Structures are given as C-alpha cells and as structure tokens.
C-alpha cells in the first residue's frame, strides 16, 4: 500500500507531493531492534522485502468487528520488490501455518515466548511486531527490510477513498461472522463490503483460510489496477483522500522514511501489472492437526530461496524446459550434467561483500553441491566471470555456466584430478538465471493483471 500510495504522488503534481509530505507525519512508527535477532538472513543489494500485516486488533473503531484478545496478523504477506526482475512478488503466509517459532523476549506488555512449534501468526501475540518479524525471517530465510501494518478501519477508508473496487462475486454470499451479504455477479464493493470480502471465510468456497487467501489475491489485484488507473492518478483530490486514509491507519518501522518510500515508488512506477505476482507458500495438512497447515518441503524452501536470493520467479513449464535442454544438447558436443552431480566452489572476486555466499545459496537452491566459498588469490581475478574445470570436468563446468546470465568456461591445469569446478565471480557479474527460482508445481501464482474474473 505504501508503494501504491507514493507511486500516485510521484506520478502527479508537486502540490500533491507537498500534501503527502504534510500528512506523512500521521503515520505511526515503531522501533524494531533487529540487532537483537542474532544471525539474520543475508540481504541482496537493491532488493527489498516488506512484511505486510493485516491486523485483527479490535480496539477503538475496530471493536465493531467482535472481541479478541491481543493482536495478531489476520493476513501476513511478504512483498518482495525486485529491481533486477523489474517487478514484485507478494507471498502469502497462511495464518494457520504451523512452524518452528524462535524464542522472543518480553516486549512492553507482551510476555515473550520460548521457542515452540506453533501458528506463524501467534508470534505477534506474544512479542509484538518485533517477534513476528523475527519469526518470519527465521522460518523463511528471507531478510525483511521493513514492515507495514494496517487495521480493519484503515482498510475500509482506503477502499472508500478510491470509490470502491469492482469485483466478480461468483455466487451469493451471506456470512454473519464477516458482516457480509452480497448478491452474485459483477459489482463495486465499498469499504465495508470489501473488508467483509477480505475477511470472509465460512460463507464462501470451502471455508478454509487457503480459499480465502485466493480471493484476497483477486481483490488486491483488482485494487492495484484501480489505484494505478488514469482516473485516480489524474485526480489530486482522489490522491489526497487515498493518502489520508493510509497515513491515518498504518504503522511502519521507523526506518521506513519518506525518502525510502519515494525510492520505492520511483522503482515501481513503471512496473507492468503482469509483473506483480501473488503466490501462496506450498502447503498441505499438518499431520498433527487437520485444521492447520504445514509448509510442503522442499518446495517451500525453493520458493523462499528464490526470494531471498532475488532470482527470477516464473511459472515452471516442464515441457519448454525440457525442449530448451534438448536444443542445447543438440548444439553442443558436451552433454549436460544434472546439478545434483556437480560440485562447485564459489570464489567472490566482484568486490561486493557477501556476494559469494548469496551466489552459493542460489546455486545450492538449484541443486548444485557447494563445497565452499571464499575469495580468489590476489591478482588471479579474471576479467569475466569464469567457471574453471579440470580434465574431464568440462560438462560439469558448462552446467554451472548455463545457470548464469554471463559466464565463460575455461580449463585450469591447477584443477587437474579434481572433481570440483570453481566459479570465480568477476566485476562483470550479472546474476543468475531464473530456472532454479521457478515456482514448484505445488505453488499457485497469479499476476495483478490476470487475477480471476469468473463473470467474464
């Protein structure tokens, strides 16, 4: 929402920008002591990961939606913004997910908690946003840069400020718990109806949180299309109303400054809706409780690794992948070797700290055996990123090079007799191809451009 908000301002007049600067002070901010987390996942330079919390807090105006102890995420999303891939991916973490939660210290009126196996969203109840942030990082391996929390009342105001969102309702809905009654068919939902639609669980589909997430993704796609439409972008009054509804009702970390929001907006304003993707963590029924879900492995970790390493995420097409491999084999006298059979040492000569570990993790996620990381000896860094190999290992080196956007292969007599190839990253490093970051078959994704409209 912060991205969409600032994108509106950057795309409009300086007057609107000035108005935004004035109401920026309305945002509640919270200090998050990430140093207390201990070891954290590595950060990829340029990429940004924001934890989005749809809060179910019932205090104040939100008390109209029932009573509940404490506060927890009703929805929990990691928004991954990737300048390298020119797009964004929003990953839903089902609130019913059972994971190994880390220990959290007491925080204000929150009692803290011991390490335990529990629902992913329970961390916020015991230790606030700081504990939830730590839990998301440690269970996914994804470095979180910022958080944004939005409550029920704020969400309603945001929808009303843009004149509602058009949705297709496949069948009539009557859900007392979500305060929602809708007729079937295409219609514009106001803020109250939109909140009910986003919260509704038992009155639609199979009553599961997973089917609700699917509908939420459709709604967010429709809302993004509306927010970025010419009608909204060209109206200072609509922009100001949208900004006001957002800033009055969101909480962020105190490191998410105006300048950083503006930087995000600049990087996202030209992104096509087809490059904004919604996915849900691969999951299945938790063996210990049929009412809970567990993340499916190794598919969930493959998804998390792709996000953590900022590699391309695209729908996996096994037939196309096989055809490309076949074509490659036909044009090359050296047969490809499966990643699982290739041992790789990664040496970082790019001059960018941490890049060797990031590349090693990304190649490991693709199945390669990583034997070690380090730096090349002084004076031995090649001009171009190179995969070196010993006698009989050329096919292994080419398998590694095939996964890189820019790389050459070269035999090195010093590796004679070794079954390990050596990747030396040079200053021309241009990243890893998206093959290993492809969505596993168990991951269902949709883009903001192609969210479902069963009304036609």
Short mmCIF file of C-alpha atoms in Angstrom, two decimals:
data_model
loop_
_atom_site.label_atom_id
_atom_site.label_comp_id
_atom_site.label_asym_id
_atom_site.label_seq_id
_atom_site.Cartn_x
_atom_site.Cartn_y
_atom_site.Cartn_z
CA UNK A 1 0.00 0.00 0.00
CA UNK A 2 2.88 2.37 0.74
CA UNK A 3 4.28 1.60 -2.72
CA UNK A 4 0.95 2.30 -4.38
CA UNK A 5 0.46 5.48 -2.36
CA UNK A 6 3.82 7.05 -3.12
CA UNK A 7 3.61 5.94 -6.76
CA UNK A 8 0.50 8.09 -7.08
CA UNK A 9 2.33 11.10 -5.75
CA UNK A 10 5.43 10.64 -7.89
CA UNK A 11 3.20 10.34 -10.94
CA UNK A 12 1.24 13.52 -10.22
CA UNK A 13 1.89 17.13 -9.25
CA UNK A 14 4.33 18.76 -6.85
CA UNK A 15 1.32 20.14 -4.99
CA UNK A 16 0.18 16.59 -4.24
CA UNK A 17 3.72 15.73 -3.17
CA UNK A 18 3.67 18.61 -0.72
CA UNK A 19 0.35 17.40 0.67
CA UNK A 20 1.83 13.95 1.11
CA UNK A 21 4.80 15.36 2.98
CA UNK A 22 2.41 17.12 5.37
CA UNK A 23 0.36 14.03 6.21
CA UNK A 24 3.34 11.69 6.36
CA UNK A 25 3.59 12.75 9.99
CA UNK A 26 0.28 10.95 10.66
CA UNK A 27 1.92 7.54 10.24
CA UNK A 28 2.57 5.66 13.48
CA UNK A 29 6.08 4.26 13.62
CA UNK A 30 7.71 1.66 15.81
CA UNK A 31 11.35 0.95 16.55
CA UNK A 32 12.39 -2.62 15.72
CA UNK A 33 15.66 -3.80 17.28
CA UNK A 34 16.83 -6.19 14.57
CA UNK A 35 20.26 -6.41 16.23
CA UNK A 36 18.59 -8.48 18.95
CA UNK A 37 17.69 -11.17 16.39
CA UNK A 38 21.23 -12.58 16.29
CA UNK A 39 22.18 -14.18 12.97
CA UNK A 40 19.94 -12.88 10.20
CA UNK A 41 19.47 -13.94 6.56
CA UNK A 42 21.73 -12.10 4.12
CA UNK A 43 20.46 -9.09 2.21
CA UNK A 44 20.67 -8.83 -1.58
CA UNK A 45 21.70 -5.33 -2.59
CA UNK A 46 18.86 -3.48 -4.32
CA UNK A 47 16.11 -5.95 -3.46
CA UNK A 48 13.55 -5.02 -0.82
CA UNK A 49 11.35 -7.27 1.34
CA UNK A 50 8.46 -5.76 3.29
CA UNK A 51 6.36 -7.70 5.80
CA UNK A 52 2.72 -6.62 5.40
CA UNK A 53 0.40 -7.28 8.34
CA UNK A 54 -3.37 -7.11 8.06
CA UNK A 55 -4.00 -6.68 11.78
CA UNK A 56 -7.04 -8.11 13.58
CA UNK A 57 -6.71 -5.70 16.52
CA UNK A 58 -10.18 -4.99 18.00
CA UNK A 59 -9.52 -1.81 19.98
CA UNK A 60 -11.06 1.58 19.14
CA UNK A 61 -13.18 1.68 15.99
CA UNK A 62 -12.13 -1.90 15.21
CA UNK A 63 -14.19 -3.10 18.19
CA UNK A 64 -17.25 -3.23 15.90
CA UNK A 65 -15.86 -6.47 14.47
CA UNK A 66 -16.07 -8.58 17.62
CA UNK A 67 -13.82 -9.25 20.58
CA UNK A 68 -10.42 -10.91 20.50
CA UNK A 69 -7.55 -10.98 22.94
CA UNK A 70 -4.31 -9.35 21.85
CA UNK A 71 -3.33 -8.63 18.27
CA UNK A 72 -2.19 -10.94 15.52
CA UNK A 73 -1.96 -10.89 11.71
CA UNK A 74 -5.28 -11.73 10.07
CA UNK A 75 -3.23 -11.68 6.86
CA UNK A 76 0.56 -12.00 6.60
CA UNK A 77 2.39 -11.21 3.36
CA UNK A 78 6.00 -10.75 2.30
CA UNK A 79 6.19 -8.17 -0.51
CA UNK A 80 9.41 -8.72 -2.49
CA UNK A 81 10.34 -5.78 -4.72
CA UNK A 82 12.99 -6.66 -7.26
CA UNK A 83 14.65 -4.05 -9.48
CA UNK A 84 16.64 -6.87 -11.08
CA UNK A 85 13.43 -8.60 -12.18
CA UNK A 86 11.51 -5.34 -12.79
CA UNK A 87 8.56 -6.46 -10.70
CA UNK A 88 7.21 -7.54 -7.35
CA UNK A 89 6.06 -10.78 -5.73
CA UNK A 90 3.64 -10.93 -2.81
CA UNK A 91 3.90 -14.18 -0.84
CA UNK A 92 1.00 -15.12 1.43
CA UNK A 93 1.96 -16.99 4.59
CA UNK A 94 -1.28 -18.74 5.69
CA UNK A 95 -2.09 -17.74 9.25
CA UNK A 96 -2.89 -21.39 10.08
CA UNK A 97 0.69 -22.42 9.19
CA UNK A 98 2.44 -24.47 11.88
CA UNK A 99 6.16 -23.62 12.05
CA UNK A 100 9.11 -23.77 14.45
CA UNK A 101 8.94 -20.35 16.09
CA UNK A 102 12.06 -18.80 17.65
CA UNK A 103 12.19 -17.57 21.24
CA UNK A 104 11.29 -13.91 21.79
CA UNK A 105 12.00 -11.63 24.74
CA UNK A 106 9.23 -9.82 26.60
CA UNK A 107 8.35 -6.57 24.83
CA UNK A 108 6.33 -3.89 26.60
CA UNK A 109 3.07 -5.52 27.67
CA UNK A 110 3.91 -8.64 25.63
CA UNK A 111 5.16 -11.58 27.75
CA UNK A 112 7.56 -13.02 25.18
CA UNK A 113 7.73 -16.73 24.40
CA UNK A 114 10.01 -19.74 24.40
CA UNK A 115 10.94 -21.42 21.13
CA UNK A 116 7.99 -23.59 20.15
CA UNK A 117 6.04 -25.26 17.35
CA UNK A 118 3.02 -23.04 16.73
CA UNK A 119 0.99 -20.96 14.31
CA UNK A 120 3.11 -18.46 12.40
CA UNK A 121 0.90 -15.50 13.36
CA UNK A 122 0.99 -16.25 17.10
CA UNK A 123 4.43 -14.62 17.41
CA UNK A 124 2.83 -11.18 17.33
CA UNK A 125 0.55 -12.02 20.24
CA UNK A 126 3.49 -12.96 22.48
CA UNK A 127 6.09 -10.44 21.39
CA UNK A 128 4.55 -7.81 19.14
CA UNK A 129 5.75 -6.86 15.68
CA UNK A 130 9.39 -7.38 16.64
CA UNK A 131 8.73 -11.05 17.46
CA UNK A 132 6.64 -11.50 14.30
CA UNK A 133 9.44 -10.00 12.20
CA UNK A 134 11.99 -12.36 13.78
CA UNK A 135 9.69 -15.36 13.26
CA UNK A 136 9.13 -14.59 9.58
CA UNK A 137 12.85 -14.11 8.94
CA UNK A 138 13.93 -17.28 10.71
CA UNK A 139 11.22 -19.55 9.30
CA UNK A 140 11.63 -18.39 5.69
CA UNK A 141 15.31 -17.42 5.48
CA UNK A 142 14.25 -14.13 3.84
CA UNK A 143 15.80 -10.86 5.05
CA UNK A 144 12.98 -8.47 5.99
CA UNK A 145 13.77 -4.77 5.49
CA UNK A 146 10.58 -3.09 6.70
CA UNK A 147 7.06 -3.76 7.95
CA UNK A 148 3.68 -2.15 7.34
CA UNK A 149 0.62 -2.89 9.48
CA UNK A 150 -2.93 -1.88 8.53
CA UNK A 151 -6.08 -2.41 10.63
CA UNK A 152 -9.72 -3.03 9.62
CA UNK A 153 -10.80 0.61 9.80
CA UNK A 154 -7.84 1.79 7.74
CA UNK A 155 -8.55 -0.75 5.04
CA UNK A 156 -12.17 0.39 4.74
CA UNK A 157 -11.14 4.02 4.44
CA UNK A 158 -8.57 3.21 1.79
CA UNK A 159 -11.15 1.46 -0.41
CA UNK A 160 -13.74 4.21 0.03
CA UNK A 161 -11.17 6.88 -0.87
CA UNK A 162 -10.80 5.40 -4.37
CA UNK A 163 -14.52 4.94 -4.93
CA UNK A 164 -14.67 1.22 -4.23
CA UNK A 165 -13.30 -1.80 -6.10
CA UNK A 166 -15.11 -3.73 -8.82
CA UNK A 167 -15.24 -7.48 -8.16
CA UNK A 168 -16.96 -10.50 -9.60
CA UNK A 169 -18.88 -12.47 -6.97
CA UNK A 170 -19.49 -15.99 -8.42
CA UNK A 171 -22.36 -16.84 -6.04
CA UNK A 172 -24.41 -15.07 -3.38
CA UNK A 173 -22.67 -14.62 -0.01
CA UNK A 174 -24.24 -14.50 3.47
CA UNK A 175 -21.54 -14.60 6.16
CA UNK A 176 -22.61 -13.37 9.61
CA UNK A 177 -19.10 -13.59 11.06
CA UNK A 178 -17.69 -11.30 8.37
CA UNK A 179 -20.76 -9.00 8.38
CA UNK A 180 -21.12 -9.68 4.65
CA UNK A 181 -24.18 -10.11 2.41
CA UNK A 182 -23.61 -9.92 -1.35
CA UNK A 183 -25.57 -10.86 -4.44
CA UNK A 184 -23.89 -12.85 -7.21
CA UNK A 185 -22.40 -11.02 -10.18
CA UNK A 186 -20.07 -8.13 -11.02
CA UNK A 187 -20.38 -5.17 -8.66
CA UNK A 188 -18.43 -2.37 -6.99
CA UNK A 189 -17.67 -3.10 -3.32
CA UNK A 190 -17.41 -0.20 -0.90
CA UNK A 191 -15.05 -0.19 2.08
CA UNK A 192 -17.33 -2.10 4.46
CA UNK A 193 -18.16 -4.73 1.83
CA UNK A 194 -14.52 -5.02 0.79
CA UNK A 195 -13.43 -5.62 4.38
CA UNK A 196 -16.09 -8.31 4.75
CA UNK A 197 -14.99 -9.89 1.48
CA UNK A 198 -11.35 -9.96 2.58
CA UNK A 199 -12.24 -11.41 6.00
CA UNK A 200 -14.98 -13.80 4.86
CA UNK A 201 -14.07 -17.43 5.32
CA UNK A 202 -17.04 -19.64 6.15
CA UNK A 203 -19.55 -18.04 3.77
CA UNK A 204 -17.54 -18.70 0.61
CA UNK A 205 -15.66 -21.54 -1.04
CA UNK A 206 -14.67 -24.47 1.17
CA UNK A 207 -14.40 -22.34 4.31
CA UNK A 208 -10.62 -22.65 4.52
CA UNK A 209 -8.06 -19.91 5.04
CA UNK A 210 -6.42 -21.02 1.79
CA UNK A 211 -9.51 -20.35 -0.32
CA UNK A 212 -9.86 -17.01 1.45
CA UNK A 213 -6.26 -16.14 0.50
CA UNK A 214 -7.08 -16.92 -3.12
CA UNK A 215 -9.99 -14.44 -3.03
CA UNK A 216 -7.82 -11.86 -1.26
CA UNK A 217 -5.27 -12.09 -4.05
CA UNK A 218 -8.02 -11.47 -6.62
CA UNK A 219 -9.20 -8.44 -4.64
CA UNK A 220 -5.72 -6.95 -4.21
CA UNK A 221 -5.08 -7.38 -7.94
CA UNK A 222 -8.31 -5.53 -8.74
CA UNK A 223 -7.47 -2.82 -6.20
CA UNK A 224 -3.98 -2.30 -7.63
CA UNK A 225 -5.46 -1.91 -11.10
CA UNK A 226 -7.91 0.67 -9.77
CA UNK A 227 -5.28 2.60 -7.79
CA UNK A 228 -2.94 2.85 -10.77
CA UNK A 229 -5.69 3.74 -13.24
CA UNK A 230 -5.62 7.04 -15.07
CA UNK A 231 -8.77 8.19 -13.23
CA UNK A 232 -7.12 8.05 -9.82
CA UNK A 233 -3.70 9.24 -10.99
CA UNK A 234 -5.17 12.36 -12.59
CA UNK A 235 -7.21 13.47 -9.58
CA UNK A 236 -5.37 15.36 -6.79
CA UNK A 237 -8.49 15.06 -4.60
CA UNK A 238 -8.50 11.26 -5.01
CA UNK A 239 -4.79 11.12 -4.31
CA UNK A 240 -5.13 13.21 -1.16
CA UNK A 241 -8.06 11.13 0.09
CA UNK A 242 -6.18 7.93 -0.51
CA UNK A 243 -3.08 9.29 1.23
CA UNK A 244 -5.11 10.46 4.19
CA UNK A 245 -6.84 7.09 4.65
CA UNK A 246 -3.50 5.30 4.50
CA UNK A 247 -1.48 7.51 6.80
CA UNK A 248 -4.16 7.66 9.49
CA UNK A 249 -4.28 3.90 9.85
CA UNK A 250 -0.90 2.32 9.16
CA UNK A 251 2.07 1.57 11.36
CA UNK A 252 5.57 1.10 9.97
CA UNK A 253 9.07 0.67 11.33
CA UNK A 254 10.88 3.96 11.93
CA UNK A 255 13.43 3.14 9.23
CA UNK A 256 10.77 3.33 6.51
CA UNK A 257 11.20 7.05 5.91
CA UNK A 258 9.65 9.38 3.36
CA UNK A 259 12.81 9.20 1.24
CA UNK A 260 12.72 5.40 1.22
CA UNK A 261 9.03 5.36 0.29
CA UNK A 262 9.83 7.71 -2.58
CA UNK A 263 12.69 5.47 -3.73
CA UNK A 264 10.31 2.51 -3.75
CA UNK A 265 7.78 4.46 -5.75
CA UNK A 266 10.34 5.51 -8.35
CA UNK A 267 11.48 1.91 -8.80
CA UNK A 268 7.90 0.63 -9.09
CA UNK A 269 6.01 3.29 -11.02
CA UNK A 270 6.79 1.79 -14.46
CA UNK A 271 6.16 -1.83 -13.44
CA UNK A 272 3.54 -3.58 -15.54
CA UNK A 273 0.67 -5.27 -13.69
CA UNK A 274 1.75 -8.51 -15.36
CA UNK A 275 5.00 -8.32 -13.35
CA UNK A 276 3.26 -8.12 -9.97
CA UNK A 277 2.73 -11.69 -8.85
CA UNK A 278 0.73 -13.21 -5.97
CA UNK A 279 1.74 -16.62 -4.62
CA UNK A 280 0.97 -18.75 -1.57
CA UNK A 281 3.58 -20.83 0.23
CA UNK A 282 3.29 -24.51 -0.83
CA UNK A 283 1.44 -26.30 1.92
CA UNK A 284 -0.54 -29.32 3.00
CA UNK A 285 -2.41 -30.58 6.04
CA UNK A 286 -0.44 -30.56 9.27
CA UNK A 287 -0.02 -34.22 10.34
CA UNK A 288 -0.83 -33.36 13.97
CA UNK A 289 -3.93 -31.23 13.32
CA UNK A 290 -6.24 -31.40 10.28
CA UNK A 291 -7.32 -27.80 10.97
CA UNK A 292 -3.80 -26.48 10.47
CA UNK A 293 -1.37 -26.46 7.55
CA UNK A 294 2.33 -27.28 7.24
CA UNK A 295 4.65 -25.95 4.54
CA UNK A 296 5.45 -28.51 1.87
CA UNK A 297 9.15 -29.24 1.51
CA UNK A 298 11.37 -28.86 -0.41
CA UNK A 299 9.02 -26.70 -2.49
CA UNK A 300 8.53 -24.03 0.17
CA UNK A 301 12.28 -23.66 0.68
CA UNK A 302 12.83 -23.41 -3.08
CA UNK A 303 10.36 -20.53 -3.18
CA UNK A 304 11.96 -18.83 -0.17
CA UNK A 305 15.46 -19.26 -1.64
CA UNK A 306 14.37 -17.64 -4.91
CA UNK A 307 13.04 -14.65 -2.99
CA UNK A 308 15.98 -14.49 -0.58
CA UNK A 309 18.47 -14.51 -3.47
CA UNK A 310 16.38 -12.28 -5.77
CA UNK A 311 16.38 -14.78 -8.60
CA UNK A 312 13.68 -14.72 -11.22
CA UNK A 313 10.38 -16.37 -10.31
CA UNK A 314 8.36 -17.62 -13.23
CA UNK A 315 5.79 -20.31 -13.85
CA UNK A 316 7.58 -23.58 -14.41
CA UNK A 317 6.99 -25.09 -17.83
CA UNK A 318 8.46 -28.59 -17.78
CA UNK A 319 7.90 -29.20 -21.50
CA UNK A 320 9.54 -25.91 -22.50
CA UNK A 321 12.39 -26.52 -20.05
CA UNK A 322 12.97 -29.98 -21.50
CA UNK A 323 12.81 -28.65 -25.07
CA UNK A 324 15.40 -25.97 -24.28
CA UNK A 325 17.69 -28.55 -22.71
CA UNK A 326 17.29 -30.82 -25.72
CA UNK A 327 18.10 -27.97 -28.12
CA UNK A 328 21.14 -27.07 -26.03
CA UNK A 329 22.38 -30.65 -26.08
CA UNK A 330 21.94 -30.84 -29.84
CA UNK A 331 24.09 -27.75 -30.37
CA UNK A 332 26.85 -28.82 -28.02
CA UNK A 333 29.04 -31.88 -28.20
CA UNK A 334 29.36 -31.89 -24.40
CA UNK A 335 26.34 -33.39 -22.63
CA UNK A 336 24.79 -31.53 -19.71
CA UNK A 337 25.30 -32.89 -16.21
CA UNK A 338 22.45 -32.71 -13.64
CA UNK A 339 23.05 -30.10 -10.96
CA UNK A 340 22.94 -32.73 -8.22
CA UNK A 341 26.08 -34.32 -9.70
CA UNK A 342 28.10 -31.09 -9.89
CA UNK A 343 30.36 -29.92 -7.03
CA UNK A 344 31.12 -26.18 -7.06
CA UNK A 345 33.43 -23.92 -5.11
CA UNK A 346 32.38 -20.24 -5.28
CA UNK A 347 35.06 -17.52 -5.07
CA UNK A 348 33.99 -13.87 -4.90
CA UNK A 349 36.21 -11.54 -6.90
CA UNK A 350 33.49 -8.98 -7.64
CA UNK A 351 34.48 -6.60 -4.86
CA UNK A 352 30.94 -6.76 -3.39
CA UNK A 353 30.92 -8.15 0.16
CA UNK A 354 28.63 -11.13 0.68
CA UNK A 355 28.06 -11.86 -3.00
CA UNK A 356 29.89 -15.19 -2.85
CA UNK A 357 27.59 -16.52 -0.13
CA UNK A 358 24.50 -15.23 -1.95
CA UNK A 359 25.52 -16.94 -5.19
CA UNK A 360 26.42 -20.14 -3.35
CA UNK A 361 23.00 -20.20 -1.69
CA UNK A 362 21.27 -19.60 -5.02
CA UNK A 363 23.21 -22.38 -6.76
CA UNK A 364 22.57 -24.66 -3.80
CA UNK A 365 18.85 -24.00 -4.20
CA UNK A 366 19.18 -25.21 -7.78
CA UNK A 367 20.65 -28.49 -6.56
CA UNK A 368 24.40 -27.93 -7.01
CA UNK A 369 26.72 -29.28 -4.32
CA UNK A 370 28.53 -26.29 -2.78
CA UNK A 371 31.93 -27.36 -1.45
CA UNK A 372 32.97 -23.96 -0.12
CA UNK A 373 33.14 -20.21 -0.60
CA UNK A 374 35.90 -17.64 -0.34
CA UNK A 375 37.92 -15.09 -2.26
CA UNK A 376 40.40 -15.70 -5.09
CA UNK A 377 44.08 -15.03 -4.53
CA UNK A 378 45.22 -11.50 -5.23
CA UNK A 379 45.97 -10.95 -8.91
CA UNK A 380 44.03 -14.03 -10.07
CA UNK A 381 40.60 -12.48 -10.67
CA UNK A 382 39.62 -12.86 -14.34
CA UNK A 383 38.14 -10.02 -16.39
CA UNK A 384 34.97 -12.05 -16.89
CA UNK A 385 33.09 -14.35 -14.51
CA UNK A 386 34.57 -17.77 -15.22
CA UNK A 387 33.86 -21.39 -14.33
CA UNK A 388 37.19 -23.23 -14.18
CA UNK A 389 37.44 -27.01 -14.52
CA UNK A 390 39.99 -29.80 -14.51
CA UNK A 391 40.40 -32.59 -17.05
CA UNK A 392 37.16 -34.46 -17.72
CA UNK A 393 35.00 -31.88 -15.97
CA UNK A 394 34.07 -29.59 -18.85
CA UNK A 395 30.45 -30.75 -18.89
CA UNK A 396 30.18 -30.05 -15.17
CA UNK A 397 31.51 -26.51 -15.69
CA UNK A 398 29.06 -25.89 -18.52
CA UNK A 399 26.17 -26.98 -16.34
CA UNK A 400 27.11 -24.25 -13.86
CA UNK A 401 27.69 -21.62 -16.58
CA UNK A 402 24.29 -22.42 -18.10
CA UNK A 403 22.65 -21.13 -14.91
CA UNK A 404 24.46 -17.77 -15.02
CA UNK A 405 23.47 -14.76 -17.09
CA UNK A 406 27.09 -14.06 -18.04
CA UNK A 407 29.94 -16.57 -17.69
CA UNK A 408 32.61 -18.38 -19.67
CA UNK A 409 34.22 -21.76 -19.01
CA UNK A 410 37.96 -22.42 -19.06
CA UNK A 411 40.19 -25.37 -18.23
CA UNK A 412 42.65 -24.80 -15.38
CA UNK A 413 45.63 -27.19 -15.04
CA UNK A 414 45.71 -26.46 -11.31
CA UNK A 415 42.40 -28.34 -11.01
CA UNK A 416 43.71 -31.49 -12.69
CA UNK A 417 42.33 -34.53 -10.90
CA UNK A 418 39.70 -32.52 -9.02
CA UNK A 419 36.01 -33.32 -9.41
CA UNK A 420 35.07 -29.85 -8.16
CA UNK A 421 34.67 -26.95 -10.58
CA UNK A 422 35.47 -23.42 -9.46
CA UNK A 423 33.24 -20.41 -10.10
CA UNK A 424 35.14 -17.12 -9.85
CA UNK A 425 32.79 -14.14 -9.78
CA UNK A 426 34.27 -11.11 -11.53
CA UNK A 427 33.28 -7.44 -11.78
CA UNK A 428 31.04 -8.19 -14.79
CA UNK A 429 28.70 -10.33 -12.64
CA UNK A 430 25.14 -10.05 -14.00
CA UNK A 431 23.20 -12.50 -11.85
CA UNK A 432 21.71 -15.97 -12.01
CA UNK A 433 19.05 -17.07 -14.45
CA UNK A 434 15.61 -17.81 -13.09
CA UNK A 435 15.48 -21.56 -13.73
CA UNK A 436 16.18 -22.63 -10.15
CA UNK A 437 13.86 -19.96 -8.84
CA UNK A 438 10.95 -21.23 -10.89
CA UNK A 439 7.80 -21.86 -8.95
CA UNK A 440 7.46 -25.50 -7.93
CA UNK A 441 4.38 -27.22 -9.35
CA UNK A 442 2.72 -27.00 -5.93
CA UNK A 443 2.87 -23.19 -5.94
CA UNK A 444 -0.14 -21.49 -7.46
CA UNK A 445 0.56 -17.97 -8.64
CA UNK A 446 -1.37 -15.23 -10.36
CA UNK A 447 -0.47 -11.76 -11.56
CA UNK A 448 -2.19 -8.49 -10.73
CA UNK A 449 -3.06 -8.25 -14.41
CA UNK A 450 -4.61 -11.71 -14.61
CA UNK A 451 -6.42 -12.14 -11.29
CA UNK A 452 -9.57 -14.15 -11.70
CA UNK A 453 -12.84 -12.73 -13.09
CA UNK A 454 -15.30 -15.60 -13.45
CA UNK A 455 -18.04 -13.18 -14.57
CA UNK A 456 -16.23 -12.74 -17.88
#
